[in-house]
Short mmCIF file of C-alpha atoms in Angstrom, two decimals:
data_model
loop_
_atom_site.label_atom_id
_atom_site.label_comp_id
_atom_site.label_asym_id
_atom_site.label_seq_id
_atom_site.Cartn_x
_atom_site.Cartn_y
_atom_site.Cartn_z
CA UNK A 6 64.12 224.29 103.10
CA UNK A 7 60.55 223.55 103.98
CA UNK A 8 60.64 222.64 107.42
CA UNK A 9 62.51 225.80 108.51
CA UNK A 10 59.30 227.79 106.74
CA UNK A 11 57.18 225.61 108.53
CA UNK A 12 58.32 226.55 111.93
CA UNK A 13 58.77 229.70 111.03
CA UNK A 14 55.21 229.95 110.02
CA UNK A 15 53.94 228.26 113.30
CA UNK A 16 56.21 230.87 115.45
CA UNK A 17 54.12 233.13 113.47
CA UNK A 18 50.61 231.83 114.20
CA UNK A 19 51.53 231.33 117.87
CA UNK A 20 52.77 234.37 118.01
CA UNK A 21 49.60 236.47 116.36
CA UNK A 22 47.23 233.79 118.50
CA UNK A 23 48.52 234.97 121.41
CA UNK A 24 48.58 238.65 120.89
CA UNK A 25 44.85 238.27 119.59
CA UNK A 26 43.60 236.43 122.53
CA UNK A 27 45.37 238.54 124.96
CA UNK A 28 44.22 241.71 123.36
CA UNK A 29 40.34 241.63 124.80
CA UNK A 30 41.17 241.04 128.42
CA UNK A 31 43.78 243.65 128.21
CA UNK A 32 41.35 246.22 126.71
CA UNK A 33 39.11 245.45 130.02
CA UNK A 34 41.66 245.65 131.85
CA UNK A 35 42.65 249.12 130.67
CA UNK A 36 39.28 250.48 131.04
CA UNK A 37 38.89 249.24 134.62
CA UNK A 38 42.43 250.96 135.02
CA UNK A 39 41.16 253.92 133.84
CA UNK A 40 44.06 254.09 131.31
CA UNK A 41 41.91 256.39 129.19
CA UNK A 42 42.89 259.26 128.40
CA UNK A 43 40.81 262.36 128.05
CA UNK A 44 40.55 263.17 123.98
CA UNK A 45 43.61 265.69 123.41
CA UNK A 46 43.47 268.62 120.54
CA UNK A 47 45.84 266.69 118.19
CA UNK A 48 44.03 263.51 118.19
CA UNK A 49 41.47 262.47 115.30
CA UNK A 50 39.35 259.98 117.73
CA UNK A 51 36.28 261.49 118.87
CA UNK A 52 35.79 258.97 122.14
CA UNK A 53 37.64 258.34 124.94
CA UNK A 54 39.66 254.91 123.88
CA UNK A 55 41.88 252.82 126.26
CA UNK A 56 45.36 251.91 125.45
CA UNK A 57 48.03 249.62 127.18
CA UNK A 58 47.95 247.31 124.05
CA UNK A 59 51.77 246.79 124.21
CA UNK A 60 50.53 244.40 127.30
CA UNK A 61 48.97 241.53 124.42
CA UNK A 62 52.05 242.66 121.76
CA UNK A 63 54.31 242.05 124.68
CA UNK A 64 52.99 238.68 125.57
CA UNK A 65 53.09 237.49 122.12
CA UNK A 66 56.77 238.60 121.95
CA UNK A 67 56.97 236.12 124.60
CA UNK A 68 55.16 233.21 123.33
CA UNK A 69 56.88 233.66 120.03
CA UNK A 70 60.12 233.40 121.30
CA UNK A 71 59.46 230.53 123.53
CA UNK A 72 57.86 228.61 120.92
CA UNK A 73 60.69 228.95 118.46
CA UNK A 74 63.08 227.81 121.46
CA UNK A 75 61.55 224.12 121.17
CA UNK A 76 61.88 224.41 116.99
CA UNK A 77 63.94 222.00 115.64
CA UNK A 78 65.62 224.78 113.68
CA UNK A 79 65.12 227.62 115.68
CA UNK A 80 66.57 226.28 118.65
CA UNK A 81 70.08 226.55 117.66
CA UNK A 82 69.51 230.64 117.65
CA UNK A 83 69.13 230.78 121.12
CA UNK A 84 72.09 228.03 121.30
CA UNK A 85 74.67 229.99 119.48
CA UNK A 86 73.49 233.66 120.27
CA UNK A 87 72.57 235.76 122.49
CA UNK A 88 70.98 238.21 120.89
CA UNK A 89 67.03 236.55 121.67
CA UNK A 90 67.98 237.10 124.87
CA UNK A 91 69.67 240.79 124.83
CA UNK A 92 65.91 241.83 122.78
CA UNK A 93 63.63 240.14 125.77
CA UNK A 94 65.37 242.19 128.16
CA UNK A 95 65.63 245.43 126.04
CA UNK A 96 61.90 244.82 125.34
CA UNK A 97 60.89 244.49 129.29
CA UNK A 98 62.20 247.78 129.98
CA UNK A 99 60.92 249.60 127.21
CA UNK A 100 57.68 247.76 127.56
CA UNK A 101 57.35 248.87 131.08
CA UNK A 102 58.25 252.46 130.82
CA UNK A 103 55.62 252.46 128.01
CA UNK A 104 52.99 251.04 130.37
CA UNK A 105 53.98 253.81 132.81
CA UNK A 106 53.20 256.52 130.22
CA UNK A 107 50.06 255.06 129.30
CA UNK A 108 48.50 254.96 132.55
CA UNK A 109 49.90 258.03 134.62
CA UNK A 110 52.55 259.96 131.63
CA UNK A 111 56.25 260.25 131.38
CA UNK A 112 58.27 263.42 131.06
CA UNK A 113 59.53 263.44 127.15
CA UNK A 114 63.57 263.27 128.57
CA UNK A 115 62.48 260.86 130.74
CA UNK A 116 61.68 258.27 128.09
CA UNK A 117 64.52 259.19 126.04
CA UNK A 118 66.53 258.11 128.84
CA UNK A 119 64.83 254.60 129.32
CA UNK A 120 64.99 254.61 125.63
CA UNK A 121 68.67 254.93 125.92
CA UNK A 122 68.77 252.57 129.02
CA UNK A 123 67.11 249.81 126.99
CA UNK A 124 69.26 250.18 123.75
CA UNK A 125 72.23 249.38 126.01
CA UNK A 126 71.23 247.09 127.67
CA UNK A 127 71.05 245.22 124.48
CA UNK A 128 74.33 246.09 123.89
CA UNK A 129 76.23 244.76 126.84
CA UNK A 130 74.65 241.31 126.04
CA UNK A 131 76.08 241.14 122.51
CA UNK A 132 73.30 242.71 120.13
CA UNK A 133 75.34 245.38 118.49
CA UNK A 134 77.04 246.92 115.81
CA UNK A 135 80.49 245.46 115.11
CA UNK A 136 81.04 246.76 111.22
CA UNK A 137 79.56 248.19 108.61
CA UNK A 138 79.88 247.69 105.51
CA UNK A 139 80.77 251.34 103.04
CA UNK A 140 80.28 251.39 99.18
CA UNK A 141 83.26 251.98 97.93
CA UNK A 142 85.52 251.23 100.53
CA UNK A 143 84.86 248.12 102.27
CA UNK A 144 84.17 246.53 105.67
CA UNK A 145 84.51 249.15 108.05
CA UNK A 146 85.35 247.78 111.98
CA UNK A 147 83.92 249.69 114.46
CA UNK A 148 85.34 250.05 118.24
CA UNK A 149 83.19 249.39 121.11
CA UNK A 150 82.34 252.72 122.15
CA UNK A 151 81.43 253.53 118.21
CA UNK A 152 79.64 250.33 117.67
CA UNK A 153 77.45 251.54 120.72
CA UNK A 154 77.06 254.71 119.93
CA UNK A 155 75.82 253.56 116.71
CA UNK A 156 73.70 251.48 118.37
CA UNK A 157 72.14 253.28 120.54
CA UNK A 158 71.58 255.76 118.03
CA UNK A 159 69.90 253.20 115.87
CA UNK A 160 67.52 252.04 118.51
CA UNK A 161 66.15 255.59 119.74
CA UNK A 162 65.80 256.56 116.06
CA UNK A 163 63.84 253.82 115.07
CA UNK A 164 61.50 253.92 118.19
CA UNK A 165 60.68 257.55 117.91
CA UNK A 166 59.72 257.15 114.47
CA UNK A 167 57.51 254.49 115.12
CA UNK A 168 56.10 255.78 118.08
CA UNK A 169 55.24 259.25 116.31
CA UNK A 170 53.20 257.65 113.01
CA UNK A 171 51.04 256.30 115.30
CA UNK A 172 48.19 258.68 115.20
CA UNK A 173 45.38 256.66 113.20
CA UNK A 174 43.70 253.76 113.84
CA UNK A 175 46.41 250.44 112.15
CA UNK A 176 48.57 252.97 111.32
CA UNK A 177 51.63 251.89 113.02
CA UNK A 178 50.88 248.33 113.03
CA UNK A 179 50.16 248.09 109.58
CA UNK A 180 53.33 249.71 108.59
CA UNK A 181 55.47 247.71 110.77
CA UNK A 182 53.92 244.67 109.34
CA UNK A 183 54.76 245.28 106.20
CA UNK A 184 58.49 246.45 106.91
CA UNK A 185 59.00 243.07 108.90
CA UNK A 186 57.61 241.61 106.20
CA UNK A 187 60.18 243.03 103.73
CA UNK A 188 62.95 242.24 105.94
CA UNK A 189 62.06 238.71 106.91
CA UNK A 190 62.67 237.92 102.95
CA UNK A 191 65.86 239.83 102.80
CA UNK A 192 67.29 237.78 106.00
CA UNK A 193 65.83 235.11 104.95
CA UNK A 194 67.59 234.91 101.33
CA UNK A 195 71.24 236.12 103.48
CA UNK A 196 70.56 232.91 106.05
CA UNK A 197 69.22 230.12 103.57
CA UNK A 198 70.22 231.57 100.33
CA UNK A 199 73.96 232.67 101.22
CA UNK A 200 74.23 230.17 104.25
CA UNK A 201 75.00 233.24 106.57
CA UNK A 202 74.39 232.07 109.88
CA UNK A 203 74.57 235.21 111.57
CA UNK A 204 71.24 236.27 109.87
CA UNK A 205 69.10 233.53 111.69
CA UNK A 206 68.58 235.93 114.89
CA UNK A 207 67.28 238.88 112.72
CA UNK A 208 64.75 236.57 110.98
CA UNK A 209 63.03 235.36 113.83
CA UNK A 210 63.03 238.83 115.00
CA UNK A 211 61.26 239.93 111.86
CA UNK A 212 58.92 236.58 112.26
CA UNK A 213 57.89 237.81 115.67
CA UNK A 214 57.27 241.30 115.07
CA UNK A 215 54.72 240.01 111.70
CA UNK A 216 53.24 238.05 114.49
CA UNK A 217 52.85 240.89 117.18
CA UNK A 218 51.22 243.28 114.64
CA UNK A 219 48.84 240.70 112.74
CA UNK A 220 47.54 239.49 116.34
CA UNK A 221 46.73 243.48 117.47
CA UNK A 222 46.11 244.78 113.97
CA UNK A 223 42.19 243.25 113.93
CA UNK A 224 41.70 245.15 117.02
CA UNK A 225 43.27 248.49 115.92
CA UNK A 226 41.56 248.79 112.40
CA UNK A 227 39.12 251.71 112.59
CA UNK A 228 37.16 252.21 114.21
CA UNK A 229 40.00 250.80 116.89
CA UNK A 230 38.56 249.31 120.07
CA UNK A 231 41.74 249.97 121.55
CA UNK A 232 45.13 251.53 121.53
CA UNK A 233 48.34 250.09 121.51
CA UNK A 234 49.70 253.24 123.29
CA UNK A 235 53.67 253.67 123.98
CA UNK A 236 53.79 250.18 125.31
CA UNK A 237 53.16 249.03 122.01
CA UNK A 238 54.39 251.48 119.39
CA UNK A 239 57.75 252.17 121.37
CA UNK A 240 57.46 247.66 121.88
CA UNK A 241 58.08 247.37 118.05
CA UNK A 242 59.93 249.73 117.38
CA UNK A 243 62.95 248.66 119.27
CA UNK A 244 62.38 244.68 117.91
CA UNK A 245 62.53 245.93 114.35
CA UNK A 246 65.54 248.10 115.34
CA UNK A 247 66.98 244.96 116.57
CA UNK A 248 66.46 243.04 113.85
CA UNK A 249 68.34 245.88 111.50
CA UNK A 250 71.13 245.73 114.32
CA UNK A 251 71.95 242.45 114.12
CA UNK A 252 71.66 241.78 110.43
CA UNK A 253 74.31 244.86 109.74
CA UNK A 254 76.75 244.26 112.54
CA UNK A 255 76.81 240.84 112.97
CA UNK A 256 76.70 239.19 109.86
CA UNK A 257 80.19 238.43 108.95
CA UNK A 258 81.62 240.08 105.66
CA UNK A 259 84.30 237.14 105.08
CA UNK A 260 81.29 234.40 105.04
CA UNK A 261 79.25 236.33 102.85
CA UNK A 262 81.86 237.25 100.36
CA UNK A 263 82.80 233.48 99.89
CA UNK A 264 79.22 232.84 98.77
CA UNK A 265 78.55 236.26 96.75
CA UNK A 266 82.18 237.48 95.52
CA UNK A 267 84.54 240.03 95.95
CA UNK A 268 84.54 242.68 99.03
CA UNK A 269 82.86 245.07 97.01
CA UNK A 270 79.95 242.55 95.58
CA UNK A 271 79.54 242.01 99.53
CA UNK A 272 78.69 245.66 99.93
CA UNK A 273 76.62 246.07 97.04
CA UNK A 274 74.98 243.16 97.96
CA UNK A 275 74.32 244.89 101.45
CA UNK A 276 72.15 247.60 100.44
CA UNK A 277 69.17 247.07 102.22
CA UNK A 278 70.82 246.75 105.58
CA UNK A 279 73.60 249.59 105.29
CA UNK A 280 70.75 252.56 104.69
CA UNK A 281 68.42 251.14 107.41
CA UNK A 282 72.08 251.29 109.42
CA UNK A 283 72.55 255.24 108.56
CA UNK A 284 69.05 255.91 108.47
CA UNK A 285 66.17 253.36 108.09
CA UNK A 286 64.87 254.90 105.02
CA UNK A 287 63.68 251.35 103.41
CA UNK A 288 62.21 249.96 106.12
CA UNK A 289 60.75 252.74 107.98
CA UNK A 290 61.39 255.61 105.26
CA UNK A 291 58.15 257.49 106.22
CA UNK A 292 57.97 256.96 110.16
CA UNK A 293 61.67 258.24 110.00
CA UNK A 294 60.40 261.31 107.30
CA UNK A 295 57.73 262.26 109.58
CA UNK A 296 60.12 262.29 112.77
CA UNK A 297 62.47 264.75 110.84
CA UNK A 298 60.02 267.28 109.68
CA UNK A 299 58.37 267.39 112.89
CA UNK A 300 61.90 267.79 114.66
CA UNK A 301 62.55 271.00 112.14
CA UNK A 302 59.05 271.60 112.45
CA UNK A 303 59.06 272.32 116.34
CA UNK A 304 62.36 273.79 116.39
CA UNK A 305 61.50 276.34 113.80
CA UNK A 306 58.32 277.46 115.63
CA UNK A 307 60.33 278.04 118.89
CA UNK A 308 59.18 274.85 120.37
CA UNK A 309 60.41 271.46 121.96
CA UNK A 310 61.23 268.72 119.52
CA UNK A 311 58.84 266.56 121.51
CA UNK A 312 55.85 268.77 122.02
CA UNK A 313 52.70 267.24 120.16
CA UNK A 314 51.09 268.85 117.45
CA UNK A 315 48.50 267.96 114.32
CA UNK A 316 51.45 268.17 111.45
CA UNK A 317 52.35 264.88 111.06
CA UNK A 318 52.34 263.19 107.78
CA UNK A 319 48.36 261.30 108.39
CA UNK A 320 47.20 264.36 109.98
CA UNK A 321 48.09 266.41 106.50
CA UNK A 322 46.69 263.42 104.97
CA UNK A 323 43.26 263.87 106.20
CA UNK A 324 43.43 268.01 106.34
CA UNK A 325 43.54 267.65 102.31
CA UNK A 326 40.65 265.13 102.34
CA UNK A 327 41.26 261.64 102.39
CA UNK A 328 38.95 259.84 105.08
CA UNK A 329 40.75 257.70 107.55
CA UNK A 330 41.00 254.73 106.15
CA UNK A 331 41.99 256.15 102.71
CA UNK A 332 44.51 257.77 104.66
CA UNK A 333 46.09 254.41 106.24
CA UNK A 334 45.95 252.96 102.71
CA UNK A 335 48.43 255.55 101.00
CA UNK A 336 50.51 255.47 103.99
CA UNK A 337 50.59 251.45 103.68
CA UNK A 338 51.30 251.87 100.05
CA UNK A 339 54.50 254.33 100.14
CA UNK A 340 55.70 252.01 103.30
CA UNK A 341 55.13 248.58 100.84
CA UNK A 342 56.60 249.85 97.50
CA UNK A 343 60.04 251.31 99.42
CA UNK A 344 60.55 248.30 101.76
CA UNK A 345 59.62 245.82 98.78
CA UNK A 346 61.25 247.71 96.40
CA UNK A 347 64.71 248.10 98.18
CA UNK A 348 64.61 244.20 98.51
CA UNK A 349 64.13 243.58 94.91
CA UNK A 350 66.44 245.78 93.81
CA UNK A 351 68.79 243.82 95.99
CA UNK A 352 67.64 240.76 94.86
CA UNK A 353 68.68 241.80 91.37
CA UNK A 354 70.11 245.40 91.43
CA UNK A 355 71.23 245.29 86.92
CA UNK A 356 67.30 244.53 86.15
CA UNK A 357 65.85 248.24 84.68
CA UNK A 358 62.38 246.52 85.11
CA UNK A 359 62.67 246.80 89.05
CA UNK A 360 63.59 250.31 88.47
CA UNK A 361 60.36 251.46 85.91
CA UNK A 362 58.17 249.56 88.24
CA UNK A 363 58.91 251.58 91.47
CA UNK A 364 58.88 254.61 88.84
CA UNK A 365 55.33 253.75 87.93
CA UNK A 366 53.82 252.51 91.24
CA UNK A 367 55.51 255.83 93.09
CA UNK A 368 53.53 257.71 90.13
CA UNK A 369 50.32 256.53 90.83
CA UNK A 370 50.91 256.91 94.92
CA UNK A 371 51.23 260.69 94.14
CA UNK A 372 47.90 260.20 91.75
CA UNK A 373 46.39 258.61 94.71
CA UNK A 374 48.23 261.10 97.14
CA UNK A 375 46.42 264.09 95.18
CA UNK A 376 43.32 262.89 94.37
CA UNK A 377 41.37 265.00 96.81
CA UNK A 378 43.04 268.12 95.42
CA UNK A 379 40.99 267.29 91.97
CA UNK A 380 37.29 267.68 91.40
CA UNK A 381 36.61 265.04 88.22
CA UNK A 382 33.14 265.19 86.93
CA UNK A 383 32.12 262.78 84.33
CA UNK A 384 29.96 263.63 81.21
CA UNK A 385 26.34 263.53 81.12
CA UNK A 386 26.39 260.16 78.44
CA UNK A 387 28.54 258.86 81.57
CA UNK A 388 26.54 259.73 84.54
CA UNK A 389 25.11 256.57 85.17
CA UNK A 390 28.61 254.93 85.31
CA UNK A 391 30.04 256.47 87.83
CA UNK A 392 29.38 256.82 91.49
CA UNK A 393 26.60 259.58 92.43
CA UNK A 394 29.01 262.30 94.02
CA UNK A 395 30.87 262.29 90.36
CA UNK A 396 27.27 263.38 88.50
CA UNK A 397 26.53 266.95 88.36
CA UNK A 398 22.94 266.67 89.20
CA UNK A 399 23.97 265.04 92.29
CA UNK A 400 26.64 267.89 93.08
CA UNK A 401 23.40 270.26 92.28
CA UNK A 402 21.51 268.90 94.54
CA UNK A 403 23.81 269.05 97.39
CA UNK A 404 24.49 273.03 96.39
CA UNK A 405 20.44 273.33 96.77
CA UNK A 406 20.38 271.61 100.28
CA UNK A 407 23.35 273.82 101.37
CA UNK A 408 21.99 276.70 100.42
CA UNK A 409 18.52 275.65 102.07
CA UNK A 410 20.37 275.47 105.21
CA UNK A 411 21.38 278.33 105.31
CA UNK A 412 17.92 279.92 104.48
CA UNK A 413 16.54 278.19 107.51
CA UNK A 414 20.00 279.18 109.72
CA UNK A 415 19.62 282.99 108.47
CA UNK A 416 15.35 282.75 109.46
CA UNK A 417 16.06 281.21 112.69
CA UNK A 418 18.79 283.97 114.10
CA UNK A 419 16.18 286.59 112.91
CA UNK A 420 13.87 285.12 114.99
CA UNK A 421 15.30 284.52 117.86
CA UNK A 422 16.13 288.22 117.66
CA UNK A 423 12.61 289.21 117.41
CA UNK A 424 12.02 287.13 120.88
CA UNK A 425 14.36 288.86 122.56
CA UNK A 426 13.31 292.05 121.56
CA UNK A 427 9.84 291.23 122.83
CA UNK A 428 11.09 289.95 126.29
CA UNK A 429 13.13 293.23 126.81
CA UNK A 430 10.22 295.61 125.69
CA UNK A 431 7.67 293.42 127.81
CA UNK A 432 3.89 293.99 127.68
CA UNK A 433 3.82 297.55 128.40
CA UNK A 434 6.53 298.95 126.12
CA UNK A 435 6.37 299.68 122.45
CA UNK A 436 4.05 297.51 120.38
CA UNK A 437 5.97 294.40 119.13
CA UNK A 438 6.71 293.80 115.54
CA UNK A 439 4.20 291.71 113.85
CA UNK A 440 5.31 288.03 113.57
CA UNK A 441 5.86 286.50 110.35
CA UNK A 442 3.02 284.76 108.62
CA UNK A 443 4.40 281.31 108.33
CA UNK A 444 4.67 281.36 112.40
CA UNK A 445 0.82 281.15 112.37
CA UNK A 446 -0.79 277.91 112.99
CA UNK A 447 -2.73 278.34 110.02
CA UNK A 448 0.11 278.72 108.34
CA UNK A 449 2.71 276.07 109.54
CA UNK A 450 6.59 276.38 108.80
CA UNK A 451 7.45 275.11 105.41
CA UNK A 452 10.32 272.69 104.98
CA UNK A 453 13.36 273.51 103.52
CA UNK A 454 14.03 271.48 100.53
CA UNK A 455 16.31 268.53 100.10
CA UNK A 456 15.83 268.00 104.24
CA UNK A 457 13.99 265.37 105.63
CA UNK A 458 13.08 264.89 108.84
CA UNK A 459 16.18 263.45 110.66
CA UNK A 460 18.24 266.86 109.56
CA UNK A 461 15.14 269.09 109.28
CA UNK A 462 15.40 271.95 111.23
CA UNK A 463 12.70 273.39 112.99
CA UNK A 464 12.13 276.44 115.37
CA UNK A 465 13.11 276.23 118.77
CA UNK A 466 9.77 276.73 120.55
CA UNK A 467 8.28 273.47 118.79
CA UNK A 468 10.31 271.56 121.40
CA UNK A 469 8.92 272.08 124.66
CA UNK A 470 10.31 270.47 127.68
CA UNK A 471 9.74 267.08 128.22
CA UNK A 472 11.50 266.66 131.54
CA UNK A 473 7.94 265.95 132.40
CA UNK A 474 7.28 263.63 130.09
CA UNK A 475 9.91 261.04 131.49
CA UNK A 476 12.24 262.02 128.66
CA UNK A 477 15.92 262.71 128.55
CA UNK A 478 16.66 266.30 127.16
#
């Protein structure tokens, strides 16, 4: 049992090494590309950023892969399947078409179609859907042109959902992290736990992918230095969509029901990987959430299902007033507590304490979720307690300054009307109105208060130009 962890853990570390390392020279390289784009309506950065970060999360797919080749353990994955082998070339071509849409843009149909291209090119090398398992009923055998339907299906779903929660800064890879986490441990408990050897593949898979994101995740926290782009979000999508593939349609019902019980134990005991089959609500429940309502949402308004927009689930999250990283926070939260949950409830599905704890920790997610939406205040005995913008004097304050603001906003628009007045009239027409006293040099314009002097704001005349001077305007 412990050296398979080990080598699991190093295919890990080489894996994140490698996407680390690779992640600074590709962030040159984008810029002296030029693969950055101009700052688009829908986007929350407020500089020009490059992307092609799926170039590093590509080469630590790579390294991972070849690494767990010379394993001990590992090896005999790539000896008895292949499925490592079906991913590295699914992942080339979806890797490249990404890098093509980074750096001069892909028509939307056009990367559907690669999508599609990729996802079956996976499937003619073995990595697809043979059976499913139905609650209720049984093993379910699928025929080829259903199991790649399915398959395909599967694939595009999960990359489009990844690719469209990637709007903040460690959104995506966060989130992704944390599924592959979750399913690592289920596969883990089917392969060592059960002795199903048809789970090894989707392991590593989930290994590699924890690897990928950790290495580019230190890069991509905000305030990101660089973008991982559709190289990289459409990149992990389709290995965690692999990983779900191969666990549901090629893990063998007979082997597991010898270890676990009767057919229908099998199936309960399937859970986790029969919903991320339908729809990968427990791994990717809110990437998938957000790709539906922005489908309906597009369609409804009269528009494509693949024009961009600012309605996505983090973009909501920061219009109600959550900062950015708050924002990435809840969104890692809701991803942790379904993925986690839907393992432990497979794990032990008769426990009622697995079932009060998701019932409490999705309770305070929608505290969390809602906070902005309140305004607490805490009693004056309290004040001191409590961070300043909870203390009334401090919310007094900050009324005072706002309206001082506008004081000075409302004074300066009615003098620049005055000035142009006088430059219409001129020296020979009517007499000008009398300028206010506290223009005088004797009598020097007072501060607003609550300013100081790096938000001060001062008539427009005090700043001459300097141009002269040597100074930048």
């Amino acid at each position: 049992m412990g050296q398979p962890v080990r080598e699991y853990l190093l295919t890990l570390c080489v894996t994140a090494a490698v996407t680390y390392l690779l992640t600074g020279p590709v962030r040159k390289f984008a810029i002296a590309a030029g693969a950055m784009p101009e700052i688009r309506a829908r986007d929350v950065h407020r500089e020009p950023t490059p992307r092609l970060g799926g170039i590093a999360m590509f080469g630590g797919l790579c390294a991972g892969l070849l690494i767990a080749s010379h394993l001990t353990n590992l090896s005999s994955v790539f000896e008895t399947s292949h499925e490592p082998r079906a991913l590295l070339s699914g992942a080339a071509l979806i890797w490249v078409l990404g890098v093509l849409d980074d750096k001069w843009g892909v028509d939307a149909l056009i990367k559907l179609g690669g999508q599609m291209i990729a996802a079956g090119v996976m499937v003619l090398q073995g990595l697809t859907i043979l059976w499913i398992p139905v609650p209720g009923v049984g093993t379910v055998a699928l025929t080829p042109i259903q199991g790649t339907l399915l398959t395909v299906a599967l694939v595009v779903i999960t990359i489009n959902a990844v690719n469209f929660v990637d709007g903040l800064d460690g959104l995506a890879s966060g989130m992704v992290c944390l599924a592959a986490c979750a399913f690592f441990l289920y596969t883990y408990r089917l392969w060592y736990g059960y002795g199903v050897q048809q789970a090894a593949p989707a392991t590593l898979f989930a290994v590699v992918l924890m690897g990928m994101c950790l290495g580019f995740l230190p890069h991509n926290m905000h305030p990101a230095r660089i973008f991982m782009g559709d190289s990289g979000s459409m990149l992990i999508g389709l290995v965690l969509a692999a990983g779900a593939v191969s666990v549901t349609g090629q893990v063998d019902p007979d082997v597991l029901r010898a270890q676990v019980g009767g057919s229908r134990e099998v199936v309960h005991a399937m859970v986790p990987v029969w919903i991320p089959l339908l729809l990968p609500l427990t791994i990717i429940a809110l990437p998938v959430a957000d790709l539906v309502l922005a489908i309906v949402r597009r369609t409804w308004a009269g528009q494509s299902p693949f024009a961009a927009d600012r309605g996505h689930l983090h973009h909501r999250l920061l219009q109600i007033g959550h900062s950015h990283s708050r924002a990435v926070l809840i969104m890692y939260f809701w991803t942790a507590l379904i993925a986690f949950g839907a393992v432990a409830y497979s794990v032990n599905s008769t426990s009622m304490w697995i079932l009060v704890g998701v019932m409490v920790l999705s309770a305070v997610g929608l505290v969390l979720l809602l906070l902005p939406r309140f305004s607490p205040h805490a009693p004056h005995w309290a004040e001191r307690l409590v961070p300043p913008r909870y203390r009334r004097t401090h919310r007094d304050a900050a009324g005072a300054t706002d309206e001082a603001m506008e004081r000075v906003a409302a004074e300066m628009e009615a003098q620049e009307a005055v000035a142009a007045q006088s430059v219409v009239t001129g020296p020979g027409g009517p007499e000008a109105p009398e300028r206010p006293r506290h223009q005088d040099a004797d009598h020097p314009e007072p501060v607003a208060a609550g300013l100081h002097g790096a938000t001060a704001i001062g008539e427009r005349a005090r700043f001459a130009d300097r141009r002269g001077a040597g100074l930048r305007r």
